Short mmCIF file of C-alpha atoms in Angstrom, two decimals:
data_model
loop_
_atom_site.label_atom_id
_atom_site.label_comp_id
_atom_site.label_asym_id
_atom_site.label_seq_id
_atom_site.Cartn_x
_atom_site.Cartn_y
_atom_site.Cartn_z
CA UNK A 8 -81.70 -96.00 31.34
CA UNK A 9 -81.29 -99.37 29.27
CA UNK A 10 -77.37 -100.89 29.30
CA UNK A 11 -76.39 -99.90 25.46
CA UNK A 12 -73.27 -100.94 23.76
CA UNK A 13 -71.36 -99.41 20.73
CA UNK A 14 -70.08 -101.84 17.89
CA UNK A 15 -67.72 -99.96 15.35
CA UNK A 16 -69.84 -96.54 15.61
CA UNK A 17 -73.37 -98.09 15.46
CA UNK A 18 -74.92 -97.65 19.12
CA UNK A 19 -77.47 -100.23 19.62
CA UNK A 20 -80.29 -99.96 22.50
CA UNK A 21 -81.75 -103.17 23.74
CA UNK A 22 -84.95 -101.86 25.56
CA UNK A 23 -86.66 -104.30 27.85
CA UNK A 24 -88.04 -106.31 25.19
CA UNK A 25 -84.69 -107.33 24.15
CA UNK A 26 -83.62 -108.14 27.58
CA UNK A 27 -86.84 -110.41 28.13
CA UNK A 28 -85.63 -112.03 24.64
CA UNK A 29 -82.24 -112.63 25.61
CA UNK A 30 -82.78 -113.90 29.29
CA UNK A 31 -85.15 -116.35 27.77
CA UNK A 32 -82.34 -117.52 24.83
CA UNK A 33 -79.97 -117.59 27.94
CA UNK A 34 -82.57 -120.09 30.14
CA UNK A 35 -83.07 -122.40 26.73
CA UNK A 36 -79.50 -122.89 25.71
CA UNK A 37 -76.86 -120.54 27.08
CA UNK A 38 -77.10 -117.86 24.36
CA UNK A 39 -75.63 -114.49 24.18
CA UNK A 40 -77.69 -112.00 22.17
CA UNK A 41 -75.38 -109.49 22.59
CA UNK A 42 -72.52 -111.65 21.10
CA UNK A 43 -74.85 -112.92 18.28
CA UNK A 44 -75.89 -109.53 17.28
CA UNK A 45 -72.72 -108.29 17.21
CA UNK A 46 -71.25 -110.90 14.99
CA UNK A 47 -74.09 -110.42 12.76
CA UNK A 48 -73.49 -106.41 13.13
CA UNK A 49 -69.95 -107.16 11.68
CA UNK A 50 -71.15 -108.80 8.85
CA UNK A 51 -73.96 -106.40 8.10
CA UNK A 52 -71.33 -103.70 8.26
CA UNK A 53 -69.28 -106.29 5.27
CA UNK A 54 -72.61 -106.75 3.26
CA UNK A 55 -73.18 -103.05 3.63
CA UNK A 56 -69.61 -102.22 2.07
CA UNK A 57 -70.60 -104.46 -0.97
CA UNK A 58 -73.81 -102.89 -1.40
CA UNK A 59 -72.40 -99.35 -1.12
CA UNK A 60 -70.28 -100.21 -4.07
CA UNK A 61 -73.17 -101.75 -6.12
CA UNK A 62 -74.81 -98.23 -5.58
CA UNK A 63 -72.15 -96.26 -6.82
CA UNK A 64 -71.76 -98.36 -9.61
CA UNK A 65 -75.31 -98.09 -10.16
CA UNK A 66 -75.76 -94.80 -9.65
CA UNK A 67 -73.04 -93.87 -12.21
CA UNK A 68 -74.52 -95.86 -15.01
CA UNK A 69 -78.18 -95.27 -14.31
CA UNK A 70 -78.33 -92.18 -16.13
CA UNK A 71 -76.12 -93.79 -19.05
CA UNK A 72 -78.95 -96.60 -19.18
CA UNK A 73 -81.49 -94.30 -19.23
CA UNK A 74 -79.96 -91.80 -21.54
CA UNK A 75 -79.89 -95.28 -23.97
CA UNK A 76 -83.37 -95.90 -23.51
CA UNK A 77 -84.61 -92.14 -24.09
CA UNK A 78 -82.75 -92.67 -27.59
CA UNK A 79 -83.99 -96.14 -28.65
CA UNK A 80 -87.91 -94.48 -27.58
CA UNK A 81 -86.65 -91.60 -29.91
CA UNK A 82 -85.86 -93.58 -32.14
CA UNK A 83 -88.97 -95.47 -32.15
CA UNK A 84 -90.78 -92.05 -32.53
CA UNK A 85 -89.15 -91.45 -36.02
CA UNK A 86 -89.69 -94.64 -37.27
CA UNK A 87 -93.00 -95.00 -36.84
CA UNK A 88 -93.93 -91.69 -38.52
CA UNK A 89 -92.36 -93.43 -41.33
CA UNK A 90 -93.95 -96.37 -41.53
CA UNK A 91 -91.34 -98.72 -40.35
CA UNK A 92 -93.38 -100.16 -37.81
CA UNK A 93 -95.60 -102.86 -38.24
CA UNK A 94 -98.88 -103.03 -36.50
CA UNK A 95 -101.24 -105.82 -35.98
CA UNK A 96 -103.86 -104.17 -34.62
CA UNK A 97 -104.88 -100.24 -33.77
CA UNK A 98 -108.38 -98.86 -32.80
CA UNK A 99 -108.28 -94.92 -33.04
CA UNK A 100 -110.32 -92.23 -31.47
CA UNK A 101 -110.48 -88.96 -33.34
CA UNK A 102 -112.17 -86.00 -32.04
CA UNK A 103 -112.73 -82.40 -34.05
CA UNK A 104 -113.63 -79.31 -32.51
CA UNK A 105 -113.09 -75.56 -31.81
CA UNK A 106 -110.99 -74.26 -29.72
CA UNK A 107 -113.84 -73.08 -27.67
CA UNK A 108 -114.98 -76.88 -27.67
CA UNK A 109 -117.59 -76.71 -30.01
CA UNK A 110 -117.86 -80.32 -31.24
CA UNK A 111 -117.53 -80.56 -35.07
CA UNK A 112 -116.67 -84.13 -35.73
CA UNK A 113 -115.74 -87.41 -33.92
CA UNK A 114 -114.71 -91.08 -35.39
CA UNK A 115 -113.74 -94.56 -34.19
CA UNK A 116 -111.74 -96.74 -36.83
CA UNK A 117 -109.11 -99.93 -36.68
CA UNK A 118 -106.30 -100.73 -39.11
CA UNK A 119 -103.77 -103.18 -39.53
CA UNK A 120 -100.67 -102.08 -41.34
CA UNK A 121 -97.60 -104.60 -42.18
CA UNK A 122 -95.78 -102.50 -44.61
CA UNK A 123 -97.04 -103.04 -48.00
CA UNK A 124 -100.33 -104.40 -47.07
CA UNK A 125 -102.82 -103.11 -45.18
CA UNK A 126 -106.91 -102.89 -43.93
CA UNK A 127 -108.78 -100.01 -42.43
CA UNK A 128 -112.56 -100.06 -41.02
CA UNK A 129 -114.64 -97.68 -39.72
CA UNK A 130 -116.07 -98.34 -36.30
CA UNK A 131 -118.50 -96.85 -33.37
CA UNK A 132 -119.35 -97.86 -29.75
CA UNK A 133 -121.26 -100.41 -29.14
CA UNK A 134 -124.61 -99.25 -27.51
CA UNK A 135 -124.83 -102.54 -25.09
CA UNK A 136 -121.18 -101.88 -23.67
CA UNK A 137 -119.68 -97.93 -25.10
CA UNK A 138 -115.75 -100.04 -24.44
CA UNK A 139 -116.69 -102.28 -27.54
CA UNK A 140 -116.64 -101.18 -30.81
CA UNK A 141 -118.20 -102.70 -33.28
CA UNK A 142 -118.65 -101.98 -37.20
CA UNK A 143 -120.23 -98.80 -38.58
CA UNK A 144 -124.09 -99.43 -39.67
CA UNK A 145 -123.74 -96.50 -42.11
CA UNK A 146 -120.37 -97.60 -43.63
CA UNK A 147 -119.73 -101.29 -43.75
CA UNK A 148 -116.86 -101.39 -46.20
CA UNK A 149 -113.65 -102.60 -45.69
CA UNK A 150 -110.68 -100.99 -47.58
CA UNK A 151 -106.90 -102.35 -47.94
CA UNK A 152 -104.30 -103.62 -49.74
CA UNK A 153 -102.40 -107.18 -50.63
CA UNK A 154 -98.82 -107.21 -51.79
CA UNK A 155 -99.46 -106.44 -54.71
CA UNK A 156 -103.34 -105.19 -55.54
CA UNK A 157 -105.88 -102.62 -53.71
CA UNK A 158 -109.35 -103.29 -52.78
CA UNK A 159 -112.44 -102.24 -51.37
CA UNK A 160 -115.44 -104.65 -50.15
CA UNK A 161 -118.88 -104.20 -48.91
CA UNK A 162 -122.49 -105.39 -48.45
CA UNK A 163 -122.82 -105.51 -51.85
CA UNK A 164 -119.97 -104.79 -53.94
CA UNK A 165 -116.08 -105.72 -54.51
CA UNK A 166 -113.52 -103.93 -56.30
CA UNK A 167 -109.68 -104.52 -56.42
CA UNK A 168 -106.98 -102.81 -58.97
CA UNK A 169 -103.46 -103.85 -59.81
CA UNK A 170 -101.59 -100.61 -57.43
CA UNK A 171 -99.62 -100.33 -60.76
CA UNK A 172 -102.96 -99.26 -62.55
CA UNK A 173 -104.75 -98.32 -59.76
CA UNK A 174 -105.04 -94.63 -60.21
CA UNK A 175 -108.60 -93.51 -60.83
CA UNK A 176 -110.34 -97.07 -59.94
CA UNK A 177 -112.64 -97.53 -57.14
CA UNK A 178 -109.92 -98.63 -54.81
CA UNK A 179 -108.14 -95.77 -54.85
CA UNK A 180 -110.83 -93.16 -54.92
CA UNK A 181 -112.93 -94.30 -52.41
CA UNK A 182 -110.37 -95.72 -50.37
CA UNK A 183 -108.38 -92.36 -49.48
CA UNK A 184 -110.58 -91.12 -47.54
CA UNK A 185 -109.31 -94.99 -45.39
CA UNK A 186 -105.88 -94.15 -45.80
CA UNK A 187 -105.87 -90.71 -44.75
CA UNK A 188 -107.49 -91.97 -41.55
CA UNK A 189 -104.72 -94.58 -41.13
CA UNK A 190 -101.63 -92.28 -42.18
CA UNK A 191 -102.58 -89.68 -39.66
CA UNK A 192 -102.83 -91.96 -36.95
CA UNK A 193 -99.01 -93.06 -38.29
CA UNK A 194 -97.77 -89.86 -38.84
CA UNK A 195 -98.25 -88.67 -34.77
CA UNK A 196 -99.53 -85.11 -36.00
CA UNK A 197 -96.73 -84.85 -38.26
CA UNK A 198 -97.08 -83.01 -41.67
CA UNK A 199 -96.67 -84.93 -45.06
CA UNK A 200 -98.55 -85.32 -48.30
CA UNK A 201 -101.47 -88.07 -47.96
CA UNK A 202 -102.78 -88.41 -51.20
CA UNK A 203 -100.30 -91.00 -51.51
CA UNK A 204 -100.98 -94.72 -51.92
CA UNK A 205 -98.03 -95.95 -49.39
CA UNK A 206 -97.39 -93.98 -46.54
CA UNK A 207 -93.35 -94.63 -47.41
CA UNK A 208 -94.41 -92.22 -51.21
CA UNK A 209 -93.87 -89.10 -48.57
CA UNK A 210 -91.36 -89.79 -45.67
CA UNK A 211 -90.40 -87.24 -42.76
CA UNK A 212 -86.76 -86.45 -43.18
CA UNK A 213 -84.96 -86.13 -39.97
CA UNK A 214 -81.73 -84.25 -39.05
CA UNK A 215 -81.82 -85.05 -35.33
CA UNK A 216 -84.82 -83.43 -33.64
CA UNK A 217 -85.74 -81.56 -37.00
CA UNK A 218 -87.48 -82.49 -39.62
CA UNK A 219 -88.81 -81.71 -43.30
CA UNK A 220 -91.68 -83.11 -44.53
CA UNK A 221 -92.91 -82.47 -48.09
CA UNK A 222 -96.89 -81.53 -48.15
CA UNK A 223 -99.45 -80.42 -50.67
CA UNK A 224 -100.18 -76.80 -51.08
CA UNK A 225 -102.53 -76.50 -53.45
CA UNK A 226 -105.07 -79.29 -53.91
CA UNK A 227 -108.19 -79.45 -56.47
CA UNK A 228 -111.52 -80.14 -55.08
CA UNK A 229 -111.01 -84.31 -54.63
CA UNK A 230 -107.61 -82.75 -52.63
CA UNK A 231 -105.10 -84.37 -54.58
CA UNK A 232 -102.05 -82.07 -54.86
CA UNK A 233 -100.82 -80.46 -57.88
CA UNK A 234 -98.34 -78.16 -55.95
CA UNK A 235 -96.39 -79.34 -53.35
CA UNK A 236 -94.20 -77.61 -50.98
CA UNK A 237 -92.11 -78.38 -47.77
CA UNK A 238 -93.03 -77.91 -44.28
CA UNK A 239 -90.19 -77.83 -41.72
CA UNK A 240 -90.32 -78.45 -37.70
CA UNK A 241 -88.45 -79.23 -34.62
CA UNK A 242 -89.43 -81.65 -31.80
CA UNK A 243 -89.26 -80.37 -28.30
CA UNK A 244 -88.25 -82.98 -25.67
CA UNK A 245 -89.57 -83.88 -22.02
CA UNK A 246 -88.03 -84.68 -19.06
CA UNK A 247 -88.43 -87.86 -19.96
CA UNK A 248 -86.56 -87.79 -23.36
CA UNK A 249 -89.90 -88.44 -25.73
CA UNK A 250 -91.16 -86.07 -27.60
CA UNK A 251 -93.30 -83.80 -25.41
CA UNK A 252 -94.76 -80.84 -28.22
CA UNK A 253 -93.77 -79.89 -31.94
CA UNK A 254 -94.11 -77.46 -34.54
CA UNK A 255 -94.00 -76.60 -38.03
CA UNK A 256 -94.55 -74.01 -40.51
CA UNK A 257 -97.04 -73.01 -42.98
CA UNK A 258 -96.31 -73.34 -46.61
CA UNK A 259 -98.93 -71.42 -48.80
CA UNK A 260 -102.32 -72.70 -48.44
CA UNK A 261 -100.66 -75.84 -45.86
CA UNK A 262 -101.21 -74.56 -42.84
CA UNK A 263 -98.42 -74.47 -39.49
CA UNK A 264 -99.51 -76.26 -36.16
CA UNK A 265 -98.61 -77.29 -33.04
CA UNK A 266 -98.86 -81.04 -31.08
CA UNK A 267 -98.31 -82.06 -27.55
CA UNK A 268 -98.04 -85.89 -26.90
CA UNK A 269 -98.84 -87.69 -23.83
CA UNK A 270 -97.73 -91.26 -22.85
CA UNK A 271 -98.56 -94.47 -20.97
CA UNK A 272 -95.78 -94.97 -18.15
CA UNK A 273 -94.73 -98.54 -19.76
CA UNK A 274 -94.24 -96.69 -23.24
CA UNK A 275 -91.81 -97.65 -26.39
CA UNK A 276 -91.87 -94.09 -27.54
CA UNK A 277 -95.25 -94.04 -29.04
CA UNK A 278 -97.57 -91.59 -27.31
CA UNK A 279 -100.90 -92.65 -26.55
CA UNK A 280 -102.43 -88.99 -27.02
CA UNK A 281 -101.68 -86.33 -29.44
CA UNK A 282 -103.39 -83.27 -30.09
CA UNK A 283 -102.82 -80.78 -33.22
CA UNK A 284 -103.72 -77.45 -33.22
CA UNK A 285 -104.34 -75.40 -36.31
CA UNK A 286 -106.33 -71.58 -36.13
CA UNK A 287 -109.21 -72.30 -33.97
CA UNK A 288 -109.39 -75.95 -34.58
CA UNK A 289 -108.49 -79.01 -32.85
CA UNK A 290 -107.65 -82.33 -33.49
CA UNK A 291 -107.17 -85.16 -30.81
CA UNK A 292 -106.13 -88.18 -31.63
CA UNK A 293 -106.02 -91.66 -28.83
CA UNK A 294 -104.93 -94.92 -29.42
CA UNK A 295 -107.67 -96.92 -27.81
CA UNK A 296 -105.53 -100.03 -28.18
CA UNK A 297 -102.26 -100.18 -30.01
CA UNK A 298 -100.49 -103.84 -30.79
CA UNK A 299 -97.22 -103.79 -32.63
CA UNK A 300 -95.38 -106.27 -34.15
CA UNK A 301 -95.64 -108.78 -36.91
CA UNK A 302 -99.19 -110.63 -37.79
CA UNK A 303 -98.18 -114.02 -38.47
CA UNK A 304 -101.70 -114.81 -39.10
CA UNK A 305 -102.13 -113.40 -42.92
CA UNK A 306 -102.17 -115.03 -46.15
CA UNK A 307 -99.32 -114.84 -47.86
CA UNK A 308 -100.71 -112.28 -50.51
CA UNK A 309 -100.71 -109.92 -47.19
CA UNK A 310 -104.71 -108.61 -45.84
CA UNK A 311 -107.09 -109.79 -48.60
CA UNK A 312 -110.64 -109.16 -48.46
CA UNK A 313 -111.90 -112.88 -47.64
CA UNK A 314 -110.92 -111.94 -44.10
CA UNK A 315 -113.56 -109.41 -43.94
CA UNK A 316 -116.34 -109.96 -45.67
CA UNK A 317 -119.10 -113.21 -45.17
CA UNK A 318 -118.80 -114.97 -48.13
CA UNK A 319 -122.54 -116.31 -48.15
CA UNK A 320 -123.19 -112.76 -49.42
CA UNK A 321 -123.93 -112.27 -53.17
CA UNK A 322 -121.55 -108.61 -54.36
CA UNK A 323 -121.18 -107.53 -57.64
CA UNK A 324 -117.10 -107.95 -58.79
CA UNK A 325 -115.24 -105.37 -60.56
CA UNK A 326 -111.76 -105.16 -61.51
CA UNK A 327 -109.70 -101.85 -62.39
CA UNK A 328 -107.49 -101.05 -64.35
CA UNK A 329 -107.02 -96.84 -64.05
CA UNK A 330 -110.64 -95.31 -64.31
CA UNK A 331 -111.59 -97.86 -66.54
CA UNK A 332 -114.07 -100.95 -65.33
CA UNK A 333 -114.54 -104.78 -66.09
CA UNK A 334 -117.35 -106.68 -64.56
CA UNK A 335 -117.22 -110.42 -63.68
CA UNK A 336 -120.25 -112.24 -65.39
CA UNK A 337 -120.13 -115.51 -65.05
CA UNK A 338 -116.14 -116.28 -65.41
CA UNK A 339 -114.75 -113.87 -67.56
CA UNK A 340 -114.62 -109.73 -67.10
CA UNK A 341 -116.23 -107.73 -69.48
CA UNK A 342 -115.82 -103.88 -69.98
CA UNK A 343 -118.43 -101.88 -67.74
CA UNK A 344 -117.66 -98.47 -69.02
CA UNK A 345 -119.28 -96.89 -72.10
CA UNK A 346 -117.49 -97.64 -75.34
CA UNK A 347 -116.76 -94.45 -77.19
CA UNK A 348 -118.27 -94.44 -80.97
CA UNK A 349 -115.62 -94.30 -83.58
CA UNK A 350 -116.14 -91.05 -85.20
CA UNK A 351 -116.25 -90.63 -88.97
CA UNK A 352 -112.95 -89.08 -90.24
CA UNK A 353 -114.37 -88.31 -93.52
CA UNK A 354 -116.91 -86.32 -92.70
CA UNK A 355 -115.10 -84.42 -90.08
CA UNK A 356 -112.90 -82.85 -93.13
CA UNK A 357 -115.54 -82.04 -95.05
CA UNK A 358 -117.44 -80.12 -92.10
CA UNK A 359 -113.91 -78.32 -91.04
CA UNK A 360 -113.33 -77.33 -94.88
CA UNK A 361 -117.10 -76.15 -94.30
CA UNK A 362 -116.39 -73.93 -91.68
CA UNK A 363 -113.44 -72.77 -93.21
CA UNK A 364 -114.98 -71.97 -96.65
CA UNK A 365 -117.90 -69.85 -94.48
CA UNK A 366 -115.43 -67.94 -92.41
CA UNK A 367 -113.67 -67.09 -95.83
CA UNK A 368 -116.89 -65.46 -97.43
CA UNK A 369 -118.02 -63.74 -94.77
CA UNK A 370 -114.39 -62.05 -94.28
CA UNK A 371 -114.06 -61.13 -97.95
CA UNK A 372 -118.50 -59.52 -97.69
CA UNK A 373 -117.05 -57.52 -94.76
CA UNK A 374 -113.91 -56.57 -96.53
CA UNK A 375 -115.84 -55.51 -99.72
CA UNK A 376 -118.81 -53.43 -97.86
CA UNK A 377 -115.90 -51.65 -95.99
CA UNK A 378 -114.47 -50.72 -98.99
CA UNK A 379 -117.39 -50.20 -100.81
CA UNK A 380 -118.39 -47.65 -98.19
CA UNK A 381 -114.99 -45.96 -98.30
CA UNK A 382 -115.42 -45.00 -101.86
CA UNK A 383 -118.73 -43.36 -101.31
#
């Protein structure tokens, strides 16, 4: 048995060590460890009292805290979806299969998106190091938007088109297939209507966790809508207060699905992961990188396709206006669509009166053999 002593409930055992440590303090300088740690015992038991009340304080704002941050990562969620957050930077990973995990389709592209300008690129791993991506060999255009125009560069070629008259050009044909890839990474496996030119043309409506979203149900073969239609969800939460799965329902030929969402531990709200299901297909989407905020770097007419393309490179310029064309040559545009002939007015008459005076004749021949017949 060790000697022991009790300070204000807390019994404290020396052991031998101790008593080798305090017989030695003793022989240096006359000090008592048992004094010393009892002093220090009494102002433990002080610093303890403190710190008890810091954890009830804590303890009973804690979940308030985190209740506030579950909202603001909500919050985050929705706005997003919409479009009201800016990113500098996103490289996507988009994988189609079956159910069964037949592979169908897989794609790697980047995009910028600041609002009311944008760029989108398609990219694939590099063979040296599969972590890099690098531009597509097989697609090398760039598509986007400034401010105020849209535009499409390549190899070869460059097109841009007022947005105001930019339905039917170049830039807007070939360049939905770009935005559809950039407003489904936006819209988190979230229905809407994407043959739009700005993702903020078809925004989610929310009413706390639900949501209505209009979408197209009936397209024509390009798969622009001329019927639309609504489709209406709910978000389920986690544990953690984000978004953990969602659903919505079908709306003629727009089909229902489901999403789960997964997240990095550090997240803002925006799930790294999310994968739609649809019949027997699937859809997984991954946010290889994601960097939001504002670019500070653009031009002040927004992305513009000098940041994109080498300029050394010869390309053939066309501006739009609608479906119609207008080549540079030299400095001035000049149409590069077919004229249509002006037709003869004149002699349209005469061949309508023509046709006219035929069909006459050979009604009154069949009226007259009918009634010739008739008689006989």
């Amino acid at each position: 048995m060790h000697d022991g002593w009790e300070d204000q409930n807390i019994k404290f055992d020396p052991g031998p060590g101790f008593q080798f440590l305090n017989l030695l303090l003793n022989a240096k300088g006359g000090f008592d460890m048992k004094k010393r740690i009892t002093f220090n015992r009494q102002r433990a038991n002080q610093n303890m009292s403190v710190v008890f009340m810091i954890a009830i304080v804590l303890l009973l704002h804690t979940p308030l805290v985190l209740a506030q941050v579950a909202d603001a990562n909500l919050q985050n969620f929705q706005r997003f979806v919409n479009g009201s957050v800016l990113i500098k930077e996103a490289v996507v990973y988009r994988k189609y299969s079956k159910t069964d995990g037949t592979l169908l389709n897989e794609e790697w592209w980047r995009f910028g998106y600041q609002g009311d300008t944008w760029y989108a690129q398609l990219l694939k791993p590099d063979k040296q190091d599969p972590s890099k991506f690098i531009p597509s060999e097989s697609n090398t255009s760039v598509c986007g938007a400034t401010y105020t125009q849209l535009w499409t560069v390549g190899d070869k070629d460059f097109h841009i088109a007022d947005k105001a008259t930019a339905r039917g050009s170049v830039p807007d044909k070939y360049g939905d297939y770009y935005r559809n890839l950039m407003f489904s990474a936006l819209s988190l496996g979230l229905p809407r209507q994407l043959d739009v030119l700005s993702i903020r043309e078809s925004p989610i409506k929310w009413d706390g966790l639900q949501f209505t979203a209009t979408v197209a149900t009936k397209v024509d073969s390009r798969g622009n809508a001329f019927k639309t239609g609504s489709a209406k969800g709910k978000l389920s939460l986690g544990s953690n207060g984000l978004p953990a799965s969602m659903k919505y329902s079908q709306d003629g030929d727009f089909k229902g699905a489901s999403v789960t969402y997964e997240y990095k531990p550090e997240t803002t709200g925006i799930p790294v992961i999310f994968v739609k299901k649809y019949g027997d297909k699937v859809m997984r989407y991954e946010f290889v990188s994601l960097t939001m905020g504002t670019n500070d770097q653009l031009e002040k007419d927004g992305y513009i396709p000098g940041m994109f393309a080498n300029s050394k490179m010869e390309r053939n310029y066309t501006f739009w206006t609608n479906d119609l064309s207008y080549s540079l040559i030299g400095n001035n545009f000049k149409p590069a669509f077919m004229m249509q002939p002006k037709r003869d007015t004149k002699h349209d008459r005469i061949a309508i009166i023509s046709l006219l005076a035929l069909a006459g004749v050979g009604g009154l021949t069949l009226w007259y053999r009918r009634s010739y017949k008739k008689t006989n």
